Amino acid sequence: MKITKIITLFLLTTFSVVAQQKISVEEIYTGAFRAKGMDALQSMKNTNQYTVLNSDRATRSQQIDLYDFATLKKVATLINTKDFKELSDGIDSYTFSADEKQILIANNSNAIFRRSFTADYYLYNLATKALTKVLEQVQEPTISPDGTKIAFAKTNDLYIYDIASKNAVRVTNDGVKNAVINGITDWVYEEEFAFVRAFDWSSDSKKLAYIRFDESEVPQFSMDLYKKDLYPTAETFKYPKAGEKNAVVSLHIYNLAGNISQPINLGNYSDFYIARIQWTKDANLVSVQVLNRHQDNLDLIFVDATTAVAKVVLNEKDKAYVDVTDNLTFLNDNSFIWTSEKDGFNHIYLYDKNGKLKNQVTKGNWEVTSYYGFDEKTKTVFYQSVENGSIIRDVYKISLDGKKKVKLTQQVGTNGATFSPDFTYFINSFSSATVPPTYTLNSSKDGKQVQSIVDNTALLDKLKKYDLPNKEFFELTTEKGNKLNAWMIKPKDFDATKKYPVFMFQYSGPGSQEVANNWLDTNDMWFMMLTQQGYIVACVDGRGTGFKGANFKKCTQKELGKFEVEDQIDAAKVIGSYAYVDKARIGIFGWSYGGFMSSNCLFKGADVFKMAIAVAPVTNWRFYDSIYTERYMTTPQENASGYDDNSPINHVSKLKGNFLLIHGTADDNVHVQNSMQMIEALIQANKQFDWAIYPDKNHGIFGGKTRIQLYNKMTNYIKEKL
């Protein structure tokens, strides 16, 4: 499910001697407060350098520029689009070959779903400066490790393109829309397991492992696209809802030498997921992560490509669910690094090549939030964690034996790192409640800053005239004793003797976080705008959210919406008890899971909340997809009460306050069916409410002036109803 990321803000200003300039929705959603960054930053593998995709507005061109990590000086412009009319539309993305002598450039991209797209691809030879169009409207092209071939998918089949001969060999022949997909994930895998490319090259470039999806028996979903045509067209795709049939998946290994694909028997599994495939350092050994349908049992399997023998080398079980890891890293001897929350917190582990635990590298009542890599030379692991508090992030290094831990970042806020290939340096991206994004070069030895790269002082200067209020972080304790992270923004002219209405924002989904010490995005500026109009805005991360350990995150298992709603209602009661809050004027807002929550809060907390806005909400968990929903709820057949007791569609009769329901008709994720059935339930309960439907808009509801119209609508609704 989409996690609508709302980032935090805390501005200390001393310019209240001038009038506070008002923020407008138009400014916010046309990018007036956008921070500078480093676009498409990539660390090279073979040289101590990195690349950035830069744009030149004057010439309307883009350049892939190469920089030196040690000096930050630009070494070269690898390619400039103004030199190639074929790239007049710009560079959408780019990847290097393993030897970094060729660049595969995407252009003319066309979105399919959240992560998937087709594009035209050009191969640029850095030595000859020749640009060649190699593929047209294909998916996920990937250069072989030896740099001679490109594997790609088109219309549900896999192909291999030979760069020298310019010929393509067809790997599969049975791809059919809405029936069989080879090498590309189906809708639900893409959305919930967060990957599209379901194939991988062996290190010797002689084999290709891929997943085949047979979705012929998966129920089909359709939605109308209205556009400006005389007749709408129907978009149909396979979408397994909770408890319905999933695609049948199988693993195959294609041998280039014999042009033969071999199916692999992974073991005695039924109704299972292949959540990841990745070749090990051994060119004949591919790793596979297999989950059962309940997702409470994960097997890491090694498959011998020569004998087709599959062996389970690591097993993880959990009473709730096991998270798939993207941090699997194979060392030179095929031992591997793995992350797991099996001790109650997400940590780094080292296993030998047979899956025997050698060492738990990190330990403590805190979470590793990102794994950055392993330096074979010094036997050092680099990672990010919340060791110093769940709302902040720091970068660390530690020896593989769990000793010599060094904190590499000093600023309090959110630190992230991109390391140089030899791990001598890292580019630290930092932001906090007081500092917009900055990028600095730091030493990996001790974390000391070497040089500044990018800052956003110009944005800070621009914001001075708006004289924005502080964002206050605090821990809220409910009457039941639950301690929850929270923030609050009060009007700049706050008067503690007055009574203020409160507008609460939350997302609340499993493992999510909205209370974090980092910089603002557009929605934060909207909250600031609301404070200028006399509202207090608050956010509380209830039970079920992330980065406070598995028990806190997984306590909502089989009852999504029970404890989360309870915590929002209880938090609203605490906030309502503050002397400066008008407890009769508390509203709540959320998008996606947050919309599910805000609906539930208004219905179940009818005496606490005066109004709610729900955007693109799940209204009945029976309507949502299998992988996400069953991970937390099992199936409707097994857990009917868990589904029904906490779905807002079943609580419409309790509505007392003002309710605004918003949805896009082309939402392939949370289908507009959710809102349509909620609307009908509200009508039959004889309840008055407001709603807005956005034609042909997906889960993000954007495009053209859509966001401006949407946020003006929500602003006006708040002013009218709260």
Tab-separated table of N, CA, C and O in Angstrom, residues 344-446:
chain	number	residue	atom	x	y	z
A	344	GLY	N	13.537	-9.280	17.869
A	344	GLY	CA	12.604	-8.237	18.278
A	344	GLY	C	12.902	-6.880	17.691
A	344	GLY	O	12.051	-5.976	17.736
A	345	PHE	N	14.096	-6.724	17.113
A	345	PHE	CA	14.491	-5.479	16.456
A	345	PHE	C	15.257	-5.827	15.188
A	345	PHE	O	15.923	-6.861	15.124
A	346	ASN	N	15.179	-4.982	14.182
A	346	ASN	CA	15.841	-5.280	12.911
A	346	ASN	C	17.357	-5.106	13.048
A	346	ASN	O	17.833	-4.011	13.348
A	347	HIS	N	18.097	-6.206	12.825
A	347	HIS	CA	19.545	-6.160	12.983
A	347	HIS	C	20.253	-6.910	11.862
A	347	HIS	O	19.618	-7.584	11.046
A	348	ILE	N	21.582	-6.770	11.845
A	348	ILE	CA	22.431	-7.344	10.802
A	348	ILE	C	23.067	-8.639	11.316
A	348	ILE	O	23.590	-8.684	12.440
A	349	TYR	N	23.027	-9.675	10.479
A	349	TYR	CA	23.565	-10.990	10.839
A	349	TYR	C	24.535	-11.460	9.765
A	349	TYR	O	24.383	-11.126	8.576
A	350	LEU	N	25.503	-12.283	10.168
A	350	LEU	CA	26.439	-12.905	9.239
A	350	LEU	C	26.277	-14.421	9.298
A	350	LEU	O	26.310	-15.013	10.384
A	351	TYR	N	26.086	-15.044	8.117
A	351	TYR	CA	25.962	-16.505	8.008
A	351	TYR	C	27.064	-17.037	7.096
A	351	TYR	O	27.514	-16.337	6.178
A	352	ASP	N	27.479	-18.295	7.333
A	352	ASP	CA	28.438	-18.889	6.413
A	352	ASP	C	27.716	-19.351	5.147
A	352	ASP	O	26.479	-19.241	5.037
A	353	LYS	N	28.449	-19.888	4.194
A	353	LYS	CA	27.873	-20.221	2.886
A	353	LYS	C	26.828	-21.335	2.956
A	353	LYS	O	26.059	-21.531	2.015
A	354	ASN	N	26.783	-22.052	4.084
A	354	ASN	CA	25.798	-23.116	4.266
A	354	ASN	C	24.604	-22.678	5.110
A	354	ASN	O	23.741	-23.489	5.440
A	355	GLY	N	24.587	-21.393	5.486
A	355	GLY	CA	23.469	-20.884	6.261
A	355	GLY	C	23.616	-21.023	7.760
A	355	GLY	O	22.655	-20.823	8.511
A	356	LYS	N	24.814	-21.322	8.239
A	356	LYS	CA	25.056	-21.415	9.682
A	356	LYS	C	25.395	-20.029	10.220
A	356	LYS	O	26.245	-19.330	9.664
A	357	LEU	N	24.733	-19.642	11.307
A	357	LEU	CA	24.961	-18.321	11.889
A	357	LEU	C	26.389	-18.214	12.422
A	357	LEU	O	26.830	-19.029	13.231
A	358	LYS	N	27.111	-17.202	11.956
A	358	LYS	CA	28.465	-16.941	12.443
A	358	LYS	C	28.461	-15.845	13.507
A	358	LYS	O	29.197	-15.922	14.487
A	359	ASN	N	27.600	-14.823	13.303
A	359	ASN	CA	27.616	-13.712	14.250
A	359	ASN	C	26.421	-12.787	14.028
A	359	ASN	O	26.016	-12.556	12.890
A	360	GLN	N	25.846	-12.292	15.139
A	360	GLN	CA	24.905	-11.184	15.054
A	360	GLN	C	25.734	-9.906	15.147
A	360	GLN	O	26.330	-9.616	16.179
A	361	VAL	N	25.789	-9.160	14.064
A	361	VAL	CA	26.712	-8.026	13.960
A	361	VAL	C	26.255	-6.839	14.803
A	361	VAL	O	27.047	-6.214	15.503
A	362	THR	N	24.973	-6.499	14.739
A	362	THR	CA	24.446	-5.388	15.540
A	362	THR	C	23.436	-5.922	16.551
A	362	THR	O	22.718	-6.890	16.280
A	363	LYS	N	23.382	-5.283	17.711
A	363	LYS	CA	22.475	-5.708	18.777
A	363	LYS	C	21.979	-4.490	19.536
A	363	LYS	O	22.664	-3.475	19.623
A	364	GLY	N	20.771	-4.617	20.108
A	364	GLY	CA	20.244	-3.553	20.951
A	364	GLY	C	18.764	-3.334	20.723
A	364	GLY	O	18.187	-3.821	19.744
A	365	ASN	N	18.152	-2.578	21.615
A	365	ASN	CA	16.719	-2.284	21.507
A	365	ASN	C	16.487	-1.089	20.592
A	365	ASN	O	15.922	-0.062	20.983
A	366	TRP	N	16.975	-1.235	19.377
A	366	TRP	CA	16.839	-0.212	18.336
A	366	TRP	C	16.938	-0.912	16.982
A	366	TRP	O	17.329	-2.062	16.900
A	367	GLU	N	16.564	-0.202	15.927
A	367	GLU	CA	16.457	-0.817	14.603
A	367	GLU	C	17.549	-0.336	13.648
A	367	GLU	O	17.879	0.859	13.622
A	368	VAL	N	18.076	-1.251	12.856
A	368	VAL	CA	18.858	-0.884	11.678
A	368	VAL	C	17.845	-0.514	10.596
A	368	VAL	O	16.956	-1.301	10.266
A	369	THR	N	17.949	0.700	10.069
A	369	THR	CA	16.953	1.190	9.107
A	369	THR	C	17.427	1.129	7.656
A	369	THR	O	16.614	1.101	6.743
A	370	SER	N	18.745	1.146	7.445
A	370	SER	CA	19.296	0.954	6.100
A	370	SER	C	20.647	0.253	6.209
A	370	SER	O	21.439	0.572	7.101
A	371	TYR	N	20.886	-0.671	5.299
A	371	TYR	CA	22.188	-1.335	5.204
A	371	TYR	C	22.867	-0.771	3.962
A	371	TYR	O	22.308	-0.815	2.867
A	372	TYR	N	24.073	-0.210	4.134
A	372	TYR	CA	24.725	0.485	3.021
A	372	TYR	C	25.757	-0.359	2.280
A	372	TYR	O	26.013	-0.123	1.109
A	373	GLY	N	26.367	-1.310	2.968
A	373	GLY	CA	27.343	-2.122	2.258
A	373	GLY	C	28.432	-2.666	3.161
A	373	GLY	O	28.496	-2.374	4.360
A	374	PHE	N	29.287	-3.462	2.542
A	374	PHE	CA	30.356	-4.147	3.268
A	374	PHE	C	31.678	-3.925	2.553
A	374	PHE	O	31.781	-4.112	1.342
A	375	ASP	N	32.687	-3.498	3.301
A	375	ASP	CA	34.027	-3.297	2.775
A	375	ASP	C	34.848	-4.557	3.050
A	375	ASP	O	35.217	-4.828	4.198
A	376	GLU	N	35.099	-5.336	2.000
A	376	GLU	CA	35.839	-6.599	2.145
A	376	GLU	C	37.249	-6.358	2.691
A	376	GLU	O	37.777	-7.164	3.462
A	377	LYS	N	37.841	-5.248	2.301
A	377	LYS	CA	39.232	-4.982	2.677
A	377	LYS	C	39.385	-4.805	4.189
A	377	LYS	O	40.300	-5.350	4.806
A	378	THR	N	38.477	-4.058	4.792
A	378	THR	CA	38.585	-3.777	6.234
A	378	THR	C	37.600	-4.586	7.066
A	378	THR	O	37.560	-4.445	8.293
A	379	LYS	N	36.791	-5.437	6.396
A	379	LYS	CA	35.780	-6.260	7.075
A	379	LYS	C	34.834	-5.384	7.910
A	379	LYS	O	34.554	-5.656	9.076
A	380	THR	N	34.357	-4.310	7.265
A	380	THR	CA	33.519	-3.334	7.954
A	380	THR	C	32.148	-3.228	7.293
A	380	THR	O	32.052	-3.206	6.061
A	381	VAL	N	31.128	-3.157	8.119
A	381	VAL	CA	29.747	-2.988	7.656
A	381	VAL	C	29.326	-1.538	7.907
A	381	VAL	O	29.625	-0.964	8.964
A	382	PHE	N	28.607	-0.956	6.950
A	382	PHE	CA	28.112	0.410	7.079
A	382	PHE	C	26.581	0.385	7.063
A	382	PHE	O	25.977	-0.300	6.230
A	383	TYR	N	25.970	1.137	7.963
A	383	TYR	CA	24.510	1.085	8.080
A	383	TYR	C	23.953	2.364	8.699
A	383	TYR	O	24.694	3.204	9.226
A	384	GLN	N	22.634	2.490	8.642
A	384	GLN	CA	21.890	3.587	9.279
A	384	GLN	C	20.988	2.987	10.346
A	384	GLN	O	20.459	1.886	10.169
A	385	SER	N	20.790	3.713	11.458
A	385	SER	CA	19.934	3.173	12.509
A	385	SER	C	19.237	4.282	13.285
A	385	SER	O	19.515	5.471	13.105
A	386	VAL	N	18.330	3.840	14.181
A	386	VAL	CA	17.620	4.762	15.078
A	386	VAL	C	18.102	4.557	16.522
A	386	VAL	O	17.348	4.738	17.463
A	387	GLU	N	19.372	4.216	16.651
A	387	GLU	CA	19.919	3.937	17.980
A	387	GLU	C	19.760	5.119	18.933
A	387	GLU	O	19.614	4.942	20.147
A	388	ASN	N	19.751	6.331	18.400
A	388	ASN	CA	19.676	7.525	19.241
A	388	ASN	C	18.274	8.113	19.329
A	388	ASN	O	18.104	9.272	19.728
A	389	GLY	N	17.275	7.327	18.982
A	389	GLY	CA	15.896	7.791	19.064
A	389	GLY	C	15.129	7.426	17.816
A	389	GLY	O	15.645	7.560	16.702
A	390	SER	N	13.906	6.975	17.969
A	390	SER	CA	13.160	6.418	16.836
A	390	SER	C	12.768	7.449	15.788
A	390	SER	O	12.396	7.081	14.683
A	391	ILE	N	12.860	8.755	16.100
A	391	ILE	CA	12.470	9.758	15.100
A	391	ILE	C	13.678	10.367	14.394
A	391	ILE	O	13.533	11.278	13.587
A	392	ILE	N	14.893	9.872	14.698
A	392	ILE	CA	16.081	10.381	14.023
A	392	ILE	C	16.859	9.229	13.389
A	392	ILE	O	16.617	8.063	13.663
A	393	ARG	N	17.816	9.573	12.514
A	393	ARG	CA	18.617	8.574	11.812
A	393	ARG	C	20.089	8.975	11.867
A	393	ARG	O	20.432	10.132	11.618
A	394	ASP	N	20.955	7.991	12.151
A	394	ASP	CA	22.397	8.204	12.130
A	394	ASP	C	23.073	7.126	11.309
A	394	ASP	O	22.533	6.030	11.130
A	395	VAL	N	24.273	7.435	10.820
A	395	VAL	CA	25.066	6.501	10.023
A	395	VAL	C	26.199	5.959	10.891
A	395	VAL	O	26.858	6.708	11.617
A	396	TYR	N	26.419	4.645	10.801
A	396	TYR	CA	27.434	3.970	11.605
A	396	TYR	C	28.285	3.060	10.739
A	396	TYR	O	27.895	2.666	9.637
A	397	LYS	N	29.449	2.687	11.305
A	397	LYS	CA	30.211	1.563	10.766
A	397	LYS	C	30.544	0.639	11.927
A	397	LYS	O	30.635	1.067	13.086
A	398	ILE	N	30.711	-0.646	11.612
A	398	ILE	CA	31.003	-1.640	12.644
A	398	ILE	C	31.758	-2.793	12.001
A	398	ILE	O	31.529	-3.126	10.828
A	399	SER	N	32.678	-3.385	12.752
A	399	SER	CA	33.407	-4.548	12.240
A	399	SER	C	32.458	-5.737	12.126
A	399	SER	O	31.458	-5.833	12.843
A	400	LEU	N	32.799	-6.647	11.235
A	400	LEU	CA	31.955	-7.813	10.986
A	400	LEU	C	31.811	-8.682	12.236
A	400	LEU	O	30.823	-9.418	12.378
A	401	ASP	N	32.756	-8.543	13.162
A	401	ASP	CA	32.666	-9.307	14.408
A	401	ASP	C	31.825	-8.598	15.467
A	401	ASP	O	31.713	-9.057	16.607
A	402	GLY	N	31.212	-7.459	15.087
A	402	GLY	CA	30.348	-6.728	16.010
A	402	GLY	C	31.082	-5.768	16.924
A	402	GLY	O	30.479	-5.183	17.835
A	403	LYS	N	32.363	-5.568	16.673
A	403	LYS	CA	33.161	-4.669	17.503
A	403	LYS	C	33.512	-3.398	16.733
A	403	LYS	O	33.201	-3.264	15.560
A	404	LYS	N	34.154	-2.460	17.438
A	404	LYS	CA	34.651	-1.207	16.830
A	404	LYS	C	33.536	-0.410	16.151
A	404	LYS	O	33.703	0.077	15.035
A	405	LYS	N	32.419	-0.264	16.821
A	405	LYS	CA	31.318	0.536	16.266
A	405	LYS	C	31.666	2.019	16.349
A	405	LYS	O	32.107	2.501	17.391
A	406	VAL	N	31.465	2.732	15.238
A	406	VAL	CA	31.745	4.170	15.189
A	406	VAL	C	30.538	4.898	14.610
A	406	VAL	O	30.041	4.541	13.540
A	407	LYS	N	30.073	5.909	15.321
A	407	LYS	CA	28.997	6.770	14.828
A	407	LYS	C	29.616	7.806	13.900
A	407	LYS	O	30.495	8.572	14.304
A	408	LEU	N	29.189	7.821	12.649
A	408	LEU	CA	29.817	8.654	11.629
A	408	LEU	C	29.111	9.982	11.404
A	408	LEU	O	29.606	10.821	10.646
A	409	THR	N	27.953	10.179	12.002
A	409	THR	CA	27.223	11.434	11.819
A	409	THR	C	26.997	12.087	13.171
A	409	THR	O	26.766	11.403	14.173
A	410	GLN	N	27.042	13.417	13.179
A	410	GLN	CA	26.960	14.147	14.442
A	410	GLN	C	25.712	15.020	14.542
A	410	GLN	O	25.231	15.298	15.635
A	411	GLN	N	25.190	15.472	13.414
A	411	GLN	CA	24.024	16.356	13.454
A	411	GLN	C	22.767	15.563	13.822
A	411	GLN	O	22.563	14.445	13.346
A	412	VAL	N	21.937	16.166	14.655
A	412	VAL	CA	20.719	15.496	15.112
A	412	VAL	C	19.595	15.757	14.116
A	412	VAL	O	19.197	16.899	13.886
A	413	GLY	N	19.102	14.699	13.523
A	413	GLY	CA	18.047	14.788	12.520
A	413	GLY	C	18.023	13.510	11.719
A	413	GLY	O	18.108	12.417	12.275
A	414	THR	N	17.955	13.628	10.406
A	414	THR	CA	17.927	12.457	9.532
A	414	THR	C	19.144	12.460	8.631
A	414	THR	O	19.286	13.325	7.764
A	415	ASN	N	20.046	11.516	8.852
A	415	ASN	CA	21.265	11.363	8.064
A	415	ASN	C	21.150	10.138	7.168
A	415	ASN	O	20.683	9.083	7.598
A	416	GLY	N	21.589	10.284	5.928
A	416	GLY	CA	21.655	9.159	5.001
A	416	GLY	C	22.974	9.216	4.260
A	416	GLY	O	23.596	10.278	4.158
A	417	ALA	N	23.433	8.086	3.722
A	417	ALA	CA	24.774	8.050	3.137
A	417	ALA	C	24.818	7.369	1.779
A	417	ALA	O	24.091	6.414	1.527
A	418	THR	N	25.680	7.895	0.905
A	418	THR	CA	26.079	7.231	-0.334
A	418	THR	C	27.592	7.087	-0.277
A	418	THR	O	28.313	8.092	-0.246
A	419	PHE	N	28.084	5.851	-0.223
A	419	PHE	CA	29.512	5.617	-0.019
A	419	PHE	C	30.277	5.531	-1.333
A	419	PHE	O	29.743	5.092	-2.356
A	420	SER	N	31.530	5.939	-1.266
A	420	SER	CA	32.421	5.771	-2.416
A	420	SER	C	32.728	4.281	-2.577
A	420	SER	O	32.596	3.508	-1.633
A	421	PRO	N	33.126	3.864	-3.768
A	421	PRO	CA	33.370	2.428	-4.006
A	421	PRO	C	34.373	1.806	-3.047
A	421	PRO	O	34.231	0.641	-2.681
A	422	ASP	N	35.387	2.574	-2.617
A	422	ASP	CA	36.376	2.008	-1.699
A	422	ASP	C	36.042	2.310	-0.236
A	422	ASP	O	36.840	2.036	0.655
A	423	PHE	N	34.864	2.888	-0.005
A	423	PHE	CA	34.368	3.205	1.339
A	423	PHE	C	35.262	4.207	2.096
A	423	PHE	O	35.201	4.299	3.312
A	424	THR	N	36.065	4.974	1.360
A	424	THR	CA	36.896	6.002	1.998
A	424	THR	C	36.057	7.211	2.391
A	424	THR	O	36.285	7.842	3.424
A	425	TYR	N	35.098	7.540	1.544
A	425	TYR	CA	34.251	8.710	1.764
A	425	TYR	C	32.783	8.332	1.668
A	425	TYR	O	32.427	7.273	1.130
A	426	PHE	N	31.928	9.223	2.168
A	426	PHE	CA	30.506	9.104	1.890
A	426	PHE	C	29.894	10.491	1.739
A	426	PHE	O	30.358	11.462	2.342
A	427	ILE	N	28.906	10.564	0.884
A	427	ILE	CA	28.126	11.794	0.756
A	427	ILE	C	26.988	11.680	1.753
A	427	ILE	O	26.169	10.755	1.664
A	428	ASN	N	26.969	12.578	2.713
A	428	ASN	CA	25.937	12.558	3.752
A	428	ASN	C	24.792	13.488	3.352
A	428	ASN	O	25.007	14.678	3.114
A	429	SER	N	23.613	12.918	3.220
A	429	SER	CA	22.415	13.744	3.021
A	429	SER	C	21.789	13.942	4.397
A	429	SER	O	21.519	12.976	5.102
A	430	PHE	N	21.618	15.195	4.765
A	430	PHE	CA	21.106	15.502	6.102
A	430	PHE	C	19.985	16.519	6.016
A	430	PHE	O	20.011	17.456	5.228
A	431	SER	N	18.962	16.294	6.834
A	431	SER	CA	17.953	17.328	7.057
A	431	SER	C	17.405	17.145	8.460
A	431	SER	O	17.556	16.076	9.060
A	432	SER	N	16.815	18.194	8.967
A	432	SER	CA	16.225	18.119	10.297
A	432	SER	C	15.086	19.115	10.363
A	432	SER	O	14.740	19.760	9.377
A	433	ALA	N	14.553	19.260	11.536
A	433	ALA	CA	13.465	20.200	11.732
A	433	ALA	C	13.907	21.641	11.515
A	433	ALA	O	13.089	22.508	11.235
A	434	THR	N	15.194	21.909	11.626
A	434	THR	CA	15.685	23.275	11.458
A	434	THR	C	16.517	23.464	10.208
A	434	THR	O	16.814	24.588	9.829
A	435	VAL	N	16.920	22.363	9.570
A	435	VAL	CA	17.842	22.450	8.436
A	435	VAL	C	17.248	21.745	7.220
A	435	VAL	O	16.997	20.543	7.269
A	436	PRO	N	17.038	22.473	6.118
A	436	PRO	CA	16.598	21.802	4.888
A	436	PRO	C	17.726	20.932	4.351
A	436	PRO	O	18.861	21.011	4.829
A	437	PRO	N	17.452	20.068	3.372
A	437	PRO	CA	18.448	19.099	2.927
A	437	PRO	C	19.808	19.720	2.602
A	437	PRO	O	19.902	20.728	1.896
A	438	THR	N	20.853	19.112	3.149
A	438	THR	CA	22.230	19.475	2.815
A	438	THR	C	22.965	18.212	2.416
A	438	THR	O	22.659	17.117	2.895
A	439	TYR	N	23.943	18.375	1.532
A	439	TYR	CA	24.772	17.256	1.085
A	439	TYR	C	26.228	17.635	1.323
A	439	TYR	O	26.685	18.684	0.862
A	440	THR	N	26.925	16.793	2.068
A	440	THR	CA	28.322	17.063	2.388
A	440	THR	C	29.173	15.834	2.115
A	440	THR	O	28.678	14.701	2.147
A	441	LEU	N	30.464	16.069	1.855
A	441	LEU	CA	31.414	14.968	1.724
A	441	LEU	C	32.027	14.723	3.091
A	441	LEU	O	32.516	15.646	3.744
A	442	ASN	N	31.982	13.477	3.538
A	442	ASN	CA	32.487	13.122	4.861
A	442	ASN	C	33.479	11.976	4.773
A	442	ASN	O	33.396	11.135	3.866
A	443	SER	N	34.379	11.920	5.731
A	443	SER	CA	35.349	10.833	5.811
A	443	SER	C	34.717	9.620	6.482
A	443	SER	O	34.058	9.742	7.515
A	444	SER	N	34.921	8.444	5.911
A	444	SER	CA	34.391	7.221	6.510
A	444	SER	C	35.231	6.757	7.700
A	444	SER	O	34.808	5.873	8.440
A	445	LYS	N	36.400	7.364	7.875
A	445	LYS	CA	37.259	6.990	8.996
A	445	LYS	C	36.644	7.435	10.321
A	445	LYS	O	36.533	6.667	11.272
A	446	ASP	N	36.211	8.714	10.359
A	446	ASP	CA	35.690	9.275	11.607
A	446	ASP	C	34.402	10.067	11.428
A	446	ASP	O	33.853	10.587	12.392
